[in-house]
Short mmCIF file of C-alpha atoms in Angstrom, two decimals:
data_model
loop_
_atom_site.label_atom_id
_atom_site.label_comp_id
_atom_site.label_asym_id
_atom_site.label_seq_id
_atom_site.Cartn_x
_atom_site.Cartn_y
_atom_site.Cartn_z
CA UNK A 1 10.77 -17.60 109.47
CA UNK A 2 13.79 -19.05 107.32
CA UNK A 3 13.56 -18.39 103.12
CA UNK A 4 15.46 -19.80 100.83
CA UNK A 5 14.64 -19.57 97.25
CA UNK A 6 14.81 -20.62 93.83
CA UNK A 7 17.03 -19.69 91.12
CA UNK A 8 15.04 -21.40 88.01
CA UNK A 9 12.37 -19.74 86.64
CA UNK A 10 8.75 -20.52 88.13
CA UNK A 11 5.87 -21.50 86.33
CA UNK A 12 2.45 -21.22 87.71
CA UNK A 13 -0.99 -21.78 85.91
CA UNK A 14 -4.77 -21.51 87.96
CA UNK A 15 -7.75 -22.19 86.72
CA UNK A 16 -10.90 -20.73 85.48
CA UNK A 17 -14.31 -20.93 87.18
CA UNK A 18 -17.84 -20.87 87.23
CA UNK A 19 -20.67 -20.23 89.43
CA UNK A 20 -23.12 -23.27 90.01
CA UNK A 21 -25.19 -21.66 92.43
CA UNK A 22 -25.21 -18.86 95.18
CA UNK A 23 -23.26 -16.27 93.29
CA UNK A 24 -25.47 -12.95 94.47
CA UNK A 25 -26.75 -14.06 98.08
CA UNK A 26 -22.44 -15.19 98.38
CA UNK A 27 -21.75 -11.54 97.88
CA UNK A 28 -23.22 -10.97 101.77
CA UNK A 29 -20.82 -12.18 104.89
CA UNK A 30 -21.76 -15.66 105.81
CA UNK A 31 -23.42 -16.52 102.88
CA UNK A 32 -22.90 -19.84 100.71
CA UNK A 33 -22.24 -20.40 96.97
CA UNK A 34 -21.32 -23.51 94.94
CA UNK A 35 -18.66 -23.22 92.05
CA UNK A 36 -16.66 -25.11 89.94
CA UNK A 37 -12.88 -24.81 88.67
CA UNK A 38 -12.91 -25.82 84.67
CA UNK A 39 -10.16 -26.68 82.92
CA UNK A 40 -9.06 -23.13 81.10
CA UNK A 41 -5.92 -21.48 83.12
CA UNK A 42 -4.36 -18.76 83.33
CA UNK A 43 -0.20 -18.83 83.39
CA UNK A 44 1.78 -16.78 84.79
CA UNK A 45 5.81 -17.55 84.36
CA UNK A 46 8.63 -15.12 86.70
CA UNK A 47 12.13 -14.71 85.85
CA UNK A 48 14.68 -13.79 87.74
CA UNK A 49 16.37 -10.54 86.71
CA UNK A 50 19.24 -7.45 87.26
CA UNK A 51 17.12 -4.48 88.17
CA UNK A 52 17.97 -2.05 85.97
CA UNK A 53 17.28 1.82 85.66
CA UNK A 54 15.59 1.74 89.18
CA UNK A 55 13.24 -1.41 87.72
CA UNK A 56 12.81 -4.47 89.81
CA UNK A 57 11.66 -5.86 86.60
CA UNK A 58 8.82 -6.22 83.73
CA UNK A 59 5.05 -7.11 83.92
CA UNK A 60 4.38 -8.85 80.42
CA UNK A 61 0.65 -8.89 79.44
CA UNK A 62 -1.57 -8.47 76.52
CA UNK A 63 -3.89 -6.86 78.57
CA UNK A 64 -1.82 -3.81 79.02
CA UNK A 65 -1.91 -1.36 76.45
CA UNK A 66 1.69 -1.55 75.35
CA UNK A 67 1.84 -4.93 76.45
CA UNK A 68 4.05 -4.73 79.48
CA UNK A 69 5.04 -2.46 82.22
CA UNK A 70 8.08 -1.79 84.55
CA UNK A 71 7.46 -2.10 88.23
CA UNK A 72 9.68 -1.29 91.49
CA UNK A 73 10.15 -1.13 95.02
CA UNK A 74 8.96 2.00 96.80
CA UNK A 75 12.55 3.07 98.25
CA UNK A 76 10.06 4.86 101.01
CA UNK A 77 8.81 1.06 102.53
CA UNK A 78 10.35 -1.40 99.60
CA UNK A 79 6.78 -2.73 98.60
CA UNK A 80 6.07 -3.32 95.34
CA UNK A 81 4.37 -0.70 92.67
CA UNK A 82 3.76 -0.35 89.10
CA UNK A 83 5.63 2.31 87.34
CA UNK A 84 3.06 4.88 85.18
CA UNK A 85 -0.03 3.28 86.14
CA UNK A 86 -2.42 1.90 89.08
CA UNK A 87 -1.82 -0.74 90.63
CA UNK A 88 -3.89 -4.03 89.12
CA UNK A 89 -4.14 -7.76 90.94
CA UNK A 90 -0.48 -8.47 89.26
CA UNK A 91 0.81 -5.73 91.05
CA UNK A 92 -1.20 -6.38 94.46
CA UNK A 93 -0.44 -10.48 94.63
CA UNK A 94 3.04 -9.43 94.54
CA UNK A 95 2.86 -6.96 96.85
CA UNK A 96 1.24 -8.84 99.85
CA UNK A 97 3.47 -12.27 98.91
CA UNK A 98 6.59 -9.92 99.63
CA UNK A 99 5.04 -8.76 102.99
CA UNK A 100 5.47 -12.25 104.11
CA UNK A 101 9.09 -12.36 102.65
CA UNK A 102 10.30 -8.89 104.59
CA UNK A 103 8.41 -9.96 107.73
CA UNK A 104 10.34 -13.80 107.67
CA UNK A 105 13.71 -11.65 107.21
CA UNK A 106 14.37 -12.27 103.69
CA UNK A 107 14.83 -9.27 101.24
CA UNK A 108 12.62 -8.40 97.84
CA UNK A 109 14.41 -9.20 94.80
CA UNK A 110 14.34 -8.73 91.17
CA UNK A 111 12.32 -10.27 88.23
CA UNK A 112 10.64 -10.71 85.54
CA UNK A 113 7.10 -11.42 85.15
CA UNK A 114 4.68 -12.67 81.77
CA UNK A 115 1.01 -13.86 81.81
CA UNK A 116 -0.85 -15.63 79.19
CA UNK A 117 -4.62 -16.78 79.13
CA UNK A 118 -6.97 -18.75 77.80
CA UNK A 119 -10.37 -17.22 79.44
CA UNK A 120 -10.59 -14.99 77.02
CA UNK A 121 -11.37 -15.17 73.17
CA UNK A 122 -8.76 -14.03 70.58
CA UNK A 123 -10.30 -10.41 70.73
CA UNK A 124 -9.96 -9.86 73.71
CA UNK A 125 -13.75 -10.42 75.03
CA UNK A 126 -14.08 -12.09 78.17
CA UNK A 127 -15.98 -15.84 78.72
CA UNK A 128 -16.71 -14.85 82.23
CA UNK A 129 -14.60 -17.65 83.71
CA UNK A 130 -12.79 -14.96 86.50
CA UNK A 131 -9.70 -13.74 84.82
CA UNK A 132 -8.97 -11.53 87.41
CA UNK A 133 -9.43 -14.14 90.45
CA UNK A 134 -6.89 -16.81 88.03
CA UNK A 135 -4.22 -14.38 87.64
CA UNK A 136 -4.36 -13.20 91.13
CA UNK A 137 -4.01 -17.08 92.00
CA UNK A 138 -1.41 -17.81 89.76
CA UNK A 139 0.60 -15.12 90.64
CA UNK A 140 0.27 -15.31 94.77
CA UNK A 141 1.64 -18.82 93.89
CA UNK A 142 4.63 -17.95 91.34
CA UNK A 143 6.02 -15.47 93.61
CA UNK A 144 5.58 -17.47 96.77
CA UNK A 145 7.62 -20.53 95.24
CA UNK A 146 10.36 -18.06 93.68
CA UNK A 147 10.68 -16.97 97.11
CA UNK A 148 10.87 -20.43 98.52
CA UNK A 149 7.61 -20.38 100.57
CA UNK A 150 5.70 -23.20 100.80
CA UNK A 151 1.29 -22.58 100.07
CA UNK A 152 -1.06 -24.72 100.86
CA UNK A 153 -4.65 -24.44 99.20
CA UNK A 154 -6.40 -22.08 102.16
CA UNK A 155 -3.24 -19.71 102.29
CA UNK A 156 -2.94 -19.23 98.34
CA UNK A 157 -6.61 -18.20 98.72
CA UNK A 158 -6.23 -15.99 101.81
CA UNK A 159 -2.95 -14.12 100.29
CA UNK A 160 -5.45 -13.86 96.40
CA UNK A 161 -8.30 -12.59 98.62
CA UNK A 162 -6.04 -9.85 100.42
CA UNK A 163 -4.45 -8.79 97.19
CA UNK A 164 -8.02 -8.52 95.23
CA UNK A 165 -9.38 -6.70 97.94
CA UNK A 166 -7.04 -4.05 97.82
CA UNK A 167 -8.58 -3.37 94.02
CA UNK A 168 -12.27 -4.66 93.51
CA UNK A 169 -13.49 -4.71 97.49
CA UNK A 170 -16.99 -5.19 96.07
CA UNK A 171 -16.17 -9.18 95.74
CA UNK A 172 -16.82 -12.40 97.93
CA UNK A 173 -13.96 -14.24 96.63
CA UNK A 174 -15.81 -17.05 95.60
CA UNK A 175 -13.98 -17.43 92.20
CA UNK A 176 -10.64 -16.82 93.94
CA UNK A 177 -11.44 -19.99 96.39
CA UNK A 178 -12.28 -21.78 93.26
CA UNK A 179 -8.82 -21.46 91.31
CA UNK A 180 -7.25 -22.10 94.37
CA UNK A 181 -8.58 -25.25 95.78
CA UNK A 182 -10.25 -26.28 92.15
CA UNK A 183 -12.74 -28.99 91.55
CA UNK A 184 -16.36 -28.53 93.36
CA UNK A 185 -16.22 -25.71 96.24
CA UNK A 186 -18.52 -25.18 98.68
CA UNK A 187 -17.70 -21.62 100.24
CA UNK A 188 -18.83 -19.21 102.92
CA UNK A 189 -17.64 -16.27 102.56
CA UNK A 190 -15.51 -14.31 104.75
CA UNK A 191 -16.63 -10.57 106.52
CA UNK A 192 -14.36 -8.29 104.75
CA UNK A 193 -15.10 -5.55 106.93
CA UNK A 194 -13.76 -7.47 109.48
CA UNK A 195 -11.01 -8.82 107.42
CA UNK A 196 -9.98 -4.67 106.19
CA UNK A 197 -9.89 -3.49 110.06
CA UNK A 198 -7.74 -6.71 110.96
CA UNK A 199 -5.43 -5.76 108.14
CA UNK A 200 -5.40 -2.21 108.84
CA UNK A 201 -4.18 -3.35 112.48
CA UNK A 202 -1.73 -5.71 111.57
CA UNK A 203 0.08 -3.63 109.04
CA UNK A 204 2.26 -4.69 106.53
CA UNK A 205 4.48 -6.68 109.33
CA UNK A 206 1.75 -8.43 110.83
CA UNK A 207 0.64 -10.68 107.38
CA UNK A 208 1.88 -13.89 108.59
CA UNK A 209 -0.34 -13.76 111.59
CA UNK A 210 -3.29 -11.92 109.52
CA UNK A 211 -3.06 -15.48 106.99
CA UNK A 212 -3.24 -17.48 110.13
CA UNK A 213 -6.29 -16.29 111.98
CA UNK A 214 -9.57 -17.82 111.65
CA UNK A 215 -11.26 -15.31 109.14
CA UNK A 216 -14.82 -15.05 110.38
CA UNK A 217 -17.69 -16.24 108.55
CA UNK A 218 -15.41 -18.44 105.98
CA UNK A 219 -15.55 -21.60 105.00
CA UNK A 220 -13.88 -23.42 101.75
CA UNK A 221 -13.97 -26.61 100.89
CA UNK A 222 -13.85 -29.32 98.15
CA UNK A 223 -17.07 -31.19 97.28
CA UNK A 224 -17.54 -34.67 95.58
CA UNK A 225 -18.03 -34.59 91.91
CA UNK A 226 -21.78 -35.37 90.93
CA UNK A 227 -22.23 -37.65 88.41
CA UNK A 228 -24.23 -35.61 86.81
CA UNK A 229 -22.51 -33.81 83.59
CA UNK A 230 -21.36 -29.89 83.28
CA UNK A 231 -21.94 -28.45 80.17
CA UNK A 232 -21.69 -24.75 79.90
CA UNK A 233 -22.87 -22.11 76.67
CA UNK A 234 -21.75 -19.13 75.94
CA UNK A 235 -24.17 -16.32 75.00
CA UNK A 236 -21.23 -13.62 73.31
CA UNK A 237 -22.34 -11.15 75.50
CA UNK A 238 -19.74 -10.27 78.10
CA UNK A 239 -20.78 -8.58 81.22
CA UNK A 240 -19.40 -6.63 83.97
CA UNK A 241 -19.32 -8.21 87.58
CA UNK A 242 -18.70 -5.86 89.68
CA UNK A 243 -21.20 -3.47 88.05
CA UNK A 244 -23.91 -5.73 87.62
CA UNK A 245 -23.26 -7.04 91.31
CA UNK A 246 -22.73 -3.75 93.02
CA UNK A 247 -25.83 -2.18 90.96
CA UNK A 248 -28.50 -4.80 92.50
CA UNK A 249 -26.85 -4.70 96.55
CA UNK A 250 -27.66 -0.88 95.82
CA UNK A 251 -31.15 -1.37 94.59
CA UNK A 252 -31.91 -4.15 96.95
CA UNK A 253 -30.05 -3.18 100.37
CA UNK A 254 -32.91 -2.78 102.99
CA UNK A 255 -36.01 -4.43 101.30
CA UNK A 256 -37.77 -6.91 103.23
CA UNK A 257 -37.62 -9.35 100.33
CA UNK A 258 -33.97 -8.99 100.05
CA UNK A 259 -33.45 -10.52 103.37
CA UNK A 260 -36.16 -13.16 101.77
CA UNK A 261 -33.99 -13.75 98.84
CA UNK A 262 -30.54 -14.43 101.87
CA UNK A 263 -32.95 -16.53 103.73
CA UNK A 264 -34.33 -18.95 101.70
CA UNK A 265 -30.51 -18.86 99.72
CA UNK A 266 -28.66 -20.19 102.44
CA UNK A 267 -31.81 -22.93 103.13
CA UNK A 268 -31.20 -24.01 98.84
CA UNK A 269 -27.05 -23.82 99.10
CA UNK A 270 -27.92 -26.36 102.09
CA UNK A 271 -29.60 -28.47 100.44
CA UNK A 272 -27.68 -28.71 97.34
CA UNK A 273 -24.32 -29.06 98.88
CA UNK A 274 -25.82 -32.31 101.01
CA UNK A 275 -27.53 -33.36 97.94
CA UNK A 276 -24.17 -33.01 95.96
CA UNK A 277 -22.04 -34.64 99.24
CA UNK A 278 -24.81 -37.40 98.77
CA UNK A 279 -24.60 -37.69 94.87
CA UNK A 280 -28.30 -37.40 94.90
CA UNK A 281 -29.08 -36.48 90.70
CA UNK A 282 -33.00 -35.51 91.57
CA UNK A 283 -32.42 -33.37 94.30
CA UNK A 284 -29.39 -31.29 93.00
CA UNK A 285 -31.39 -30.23 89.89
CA UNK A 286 -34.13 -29.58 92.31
CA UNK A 287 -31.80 -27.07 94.11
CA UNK A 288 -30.51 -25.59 91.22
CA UNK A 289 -33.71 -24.74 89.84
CA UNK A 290 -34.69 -23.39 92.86
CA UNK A 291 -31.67 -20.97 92.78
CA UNK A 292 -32.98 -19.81 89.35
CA UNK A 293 -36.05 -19.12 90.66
CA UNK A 294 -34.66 -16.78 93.44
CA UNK A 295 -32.64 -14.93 90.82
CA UNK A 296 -35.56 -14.54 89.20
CA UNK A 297 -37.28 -12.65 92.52
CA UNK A 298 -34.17 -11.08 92.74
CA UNK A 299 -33.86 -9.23 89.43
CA UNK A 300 -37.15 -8.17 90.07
CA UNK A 301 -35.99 -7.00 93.60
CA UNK A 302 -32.86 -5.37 92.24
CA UNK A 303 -34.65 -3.98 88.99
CA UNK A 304 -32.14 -5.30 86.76
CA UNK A 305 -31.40 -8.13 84.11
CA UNK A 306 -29.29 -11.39 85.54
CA UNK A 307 -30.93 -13.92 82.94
CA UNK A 308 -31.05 -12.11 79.49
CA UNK A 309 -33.40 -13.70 76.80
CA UNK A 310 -30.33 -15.83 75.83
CA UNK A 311 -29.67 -17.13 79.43
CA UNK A 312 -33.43 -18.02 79.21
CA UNK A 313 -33.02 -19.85 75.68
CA UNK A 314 -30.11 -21.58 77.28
CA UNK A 315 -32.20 -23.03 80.18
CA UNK A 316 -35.21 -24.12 78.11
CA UNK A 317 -33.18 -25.96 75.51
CA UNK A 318 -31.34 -27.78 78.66
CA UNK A 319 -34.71 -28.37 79.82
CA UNK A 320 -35.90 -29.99 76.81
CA UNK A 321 -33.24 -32.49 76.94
CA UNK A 322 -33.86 -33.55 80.30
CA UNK A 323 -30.99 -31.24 82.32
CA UNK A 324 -31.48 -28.40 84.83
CA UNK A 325 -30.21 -25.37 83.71
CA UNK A 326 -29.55 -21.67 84.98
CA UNK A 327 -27.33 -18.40 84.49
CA UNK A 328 -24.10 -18.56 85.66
CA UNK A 329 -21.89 -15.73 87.91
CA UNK A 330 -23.57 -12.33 87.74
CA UNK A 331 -25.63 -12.97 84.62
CA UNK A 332 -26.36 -9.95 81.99
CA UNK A 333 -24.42 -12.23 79.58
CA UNK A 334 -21.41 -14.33 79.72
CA UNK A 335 -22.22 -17.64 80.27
CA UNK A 336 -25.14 -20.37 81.75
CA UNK A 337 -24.33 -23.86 82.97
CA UNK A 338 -26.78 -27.07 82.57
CA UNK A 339 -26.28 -30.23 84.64
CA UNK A 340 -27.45 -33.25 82.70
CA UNK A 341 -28.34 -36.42 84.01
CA UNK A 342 -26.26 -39.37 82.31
CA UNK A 343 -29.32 -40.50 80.00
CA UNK A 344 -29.30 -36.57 78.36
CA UNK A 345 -27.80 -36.54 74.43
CA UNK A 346 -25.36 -34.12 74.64
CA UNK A 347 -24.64 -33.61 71.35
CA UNK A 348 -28.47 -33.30 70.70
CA UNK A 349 -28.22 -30.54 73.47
CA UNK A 350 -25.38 -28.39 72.05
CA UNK A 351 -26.37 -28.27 68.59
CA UNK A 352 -29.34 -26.92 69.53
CA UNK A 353 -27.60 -24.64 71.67
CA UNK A 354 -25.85 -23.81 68.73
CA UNK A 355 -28.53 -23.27 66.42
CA UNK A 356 -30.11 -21.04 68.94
CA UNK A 357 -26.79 -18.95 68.85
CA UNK A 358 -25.30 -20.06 71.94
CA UNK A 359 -21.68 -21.39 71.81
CA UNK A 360 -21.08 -23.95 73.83
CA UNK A 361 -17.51 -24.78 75.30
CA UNK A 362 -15.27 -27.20 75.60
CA UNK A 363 -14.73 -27.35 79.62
CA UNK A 364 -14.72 -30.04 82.07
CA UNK A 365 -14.31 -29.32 86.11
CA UNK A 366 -10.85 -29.01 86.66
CA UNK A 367 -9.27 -30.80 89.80
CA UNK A 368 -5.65 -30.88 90.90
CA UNK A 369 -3.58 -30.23 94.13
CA UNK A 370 -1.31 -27.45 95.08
CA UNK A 371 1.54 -29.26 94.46
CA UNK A 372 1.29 -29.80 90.53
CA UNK A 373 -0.27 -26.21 90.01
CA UNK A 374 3.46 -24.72 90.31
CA UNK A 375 6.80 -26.05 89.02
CA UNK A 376 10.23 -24.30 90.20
CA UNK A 377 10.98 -25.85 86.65
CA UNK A 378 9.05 -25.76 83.69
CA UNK A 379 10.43 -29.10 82.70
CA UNK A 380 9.51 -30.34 86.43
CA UNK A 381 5.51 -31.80 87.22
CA UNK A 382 5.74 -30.00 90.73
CA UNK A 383 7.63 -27.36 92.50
CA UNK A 384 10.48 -28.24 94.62
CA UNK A 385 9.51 -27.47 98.73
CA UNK A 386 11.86 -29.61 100.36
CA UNK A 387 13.53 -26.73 101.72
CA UNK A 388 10.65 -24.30 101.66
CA UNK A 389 9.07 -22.36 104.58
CA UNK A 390 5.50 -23.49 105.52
CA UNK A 391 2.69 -20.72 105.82
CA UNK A 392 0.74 -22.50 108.55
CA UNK A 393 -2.81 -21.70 108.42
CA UNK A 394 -5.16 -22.55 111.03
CA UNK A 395 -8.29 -23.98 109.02
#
């Protein structure tokens, strides 16, 4: 495969998400969820550079405790690794972009990369919009236009998925299908058992292939926007994923009423996605507080908390106004979401969200194509493919 690539600088930004339904049942092969992508991005900006003192460059980000870190090319098998630390998603999204590269004949190459967010709040604590997922997103893209390749939507996600799986194997990669195709997702997601025993056969020269096989049990795609309205609170209370997520598969793995709770989620993802494809306002809130019900059997399944008493203050308030309401993502904190019908004060809603303690934020869904979410140029709308290599991916 033929590379060219780009001597400006490259400017990538992806997008929050949030769950709308289907985030715990998603976390099994096969199994359906419903997000959004809001309008909150992470950017991530490369430079190119002169490696220097055995550096291929600089990772810039507040998240790391000195704020940035050197990385390199193994001189053992030239992929990428952080210098003085684990790898991370940065790290990883490189690392799996420049298996492509190698395998197409081209040759790794110096520079420098920064990351800046707003899914976070000035200290540092998290909204639970999928940080990690966004800057594994924005980076798969960024390094795949510096190196002239050309990404659509499924391959962005399949390269994010590979390169978050290396690091956090515990998720479905909902969130990452959200940044990358954005808007309203319906997803399936992939079995990463098979998908790690693939990868373990293909090697590091076999990723081209690996990106164009038909993953089983996925499916991504974009859904029509409902007319009704997404507004989302905040509770302050950040909470871990992966903890929360992998604690209740270990408490729930091989109870009857856990393959209940898969069951009659994939019947209610069903539903809502044709209810959604059919802009159907009754039915969707039906749905979703169906979903919140089986959350509700879950935690008890699972022995843990996914809607805390201010999840629950969240959903009646919505519910008093007229909306449907639940937790959203892995609960414990972080944030719900409320669907209101186009009759529903909105401004009577969040205050009282408000006066309950529960900031609500400023999102909307998010919705853009590939082609605008990267620029070669920061001056330029869109990256410059003319001359790039397409990834194809069968769908």
């Amino acid at each position: 495969m033929p590379l060219t690539s780009h001597s400006s600088d490259v400017v990538s930004r992806a997008p929050g998400k949030l769950y709308i339904a289907g985030e715990y049942a998603v976390v099994e092969p096969g199994n359906r969820a419903v997000l959004v992508a809001v309008d909150r991005f992470i950017t991530v900006r490369i430079a190119s550079c002169s490696p220097a003192g055995g550096y291929a460059g600089t990772i810039s980000s507040r998240l790391y405790a000195n704020g940035s870190r050197p990385w390199h090319h193994r001189p053992q098998d030239g992929q990428a690794e952080a210098v003085g630390g684990e790898d991370d998603y940065i790290i990883s999204a490189i690392r799996v972009v420049e298996a492509l590269v190698t395998q197409g004949g081209g040759q790794p190459r110096s520079f420098d990369l920064s990351v800046s967010s707003e899914l976070e709040e000035d200290d540092g604590r998290k909204l639970g919009l999928g940080s990690s997922s966004a800057v594994t997103v924005a980076t798969v893209r960024a390094v795949a236009v510096f190196y002239g390749l050309a990404a659509d939507d499924l391959t962005v996600y399949k390269l994010a998925m590979l390169a978050s799986d290396t690091v956090q194997p515990i998720g479905s990669g909902g969130d990452i299908a959200a940044s990358a195709m954005t808007g309203w997702v319906a997803y399936t997601s992939p079995d990463r058992s098979w998908l790690r025993r693939a990868r373990q056969r293909a090697g590091a020269g076999g990723m081209s292939d690996l990106v164009e096989a038909d993953w089983p049990g996925l499916s991504v795609r974009r859904l029509p926007s409902p007319s009704l309205r997404l507004q989302v609170g905040w509770t302050g209370a950040p909470a871990s994923t992966p903890a929360l997520v992998a604690d209740v598969q270990t408490r729930s793995h091989g109870a009857d009423d856990y393959t209940v709770f898969l069951r009659d989620s994939q019947d209610c993802l069903a539903r809502l996605i044709t209810a959604i494809e059919d802009d159907d306002a009754a039915r969707i809130m039906r749905q979703i507080a169906r979903n919140r019900a089986l959350l509700a059997g879950l935690s008890r399944i699972g022995g843990r908390t996914i809607e805390t008493t201010e999840l629950a203050r969240l959903v009646e308030i919505a519910l008093d106004h007229g909306a449907t309401a639940k937790s959203s993502g892995a609960g414990g904190g972080d944030c719900g979401i409320a669907l209101c019908p186009p009759a529903t004060d909105l401004v009577a809603l969040r205050a009282a969200w408000e006066t309950a303690g529960i900031r609500p934020l400023d999102l909307s869904v998010y919705s853009q194509d590939s082609s605008a979410a990267c620029a070669a140029d920061p001056a330029e709308a869109r990256a410059d493919s003319s001359t790039a290599s397409p990834v194809k991916v069968t769908p």
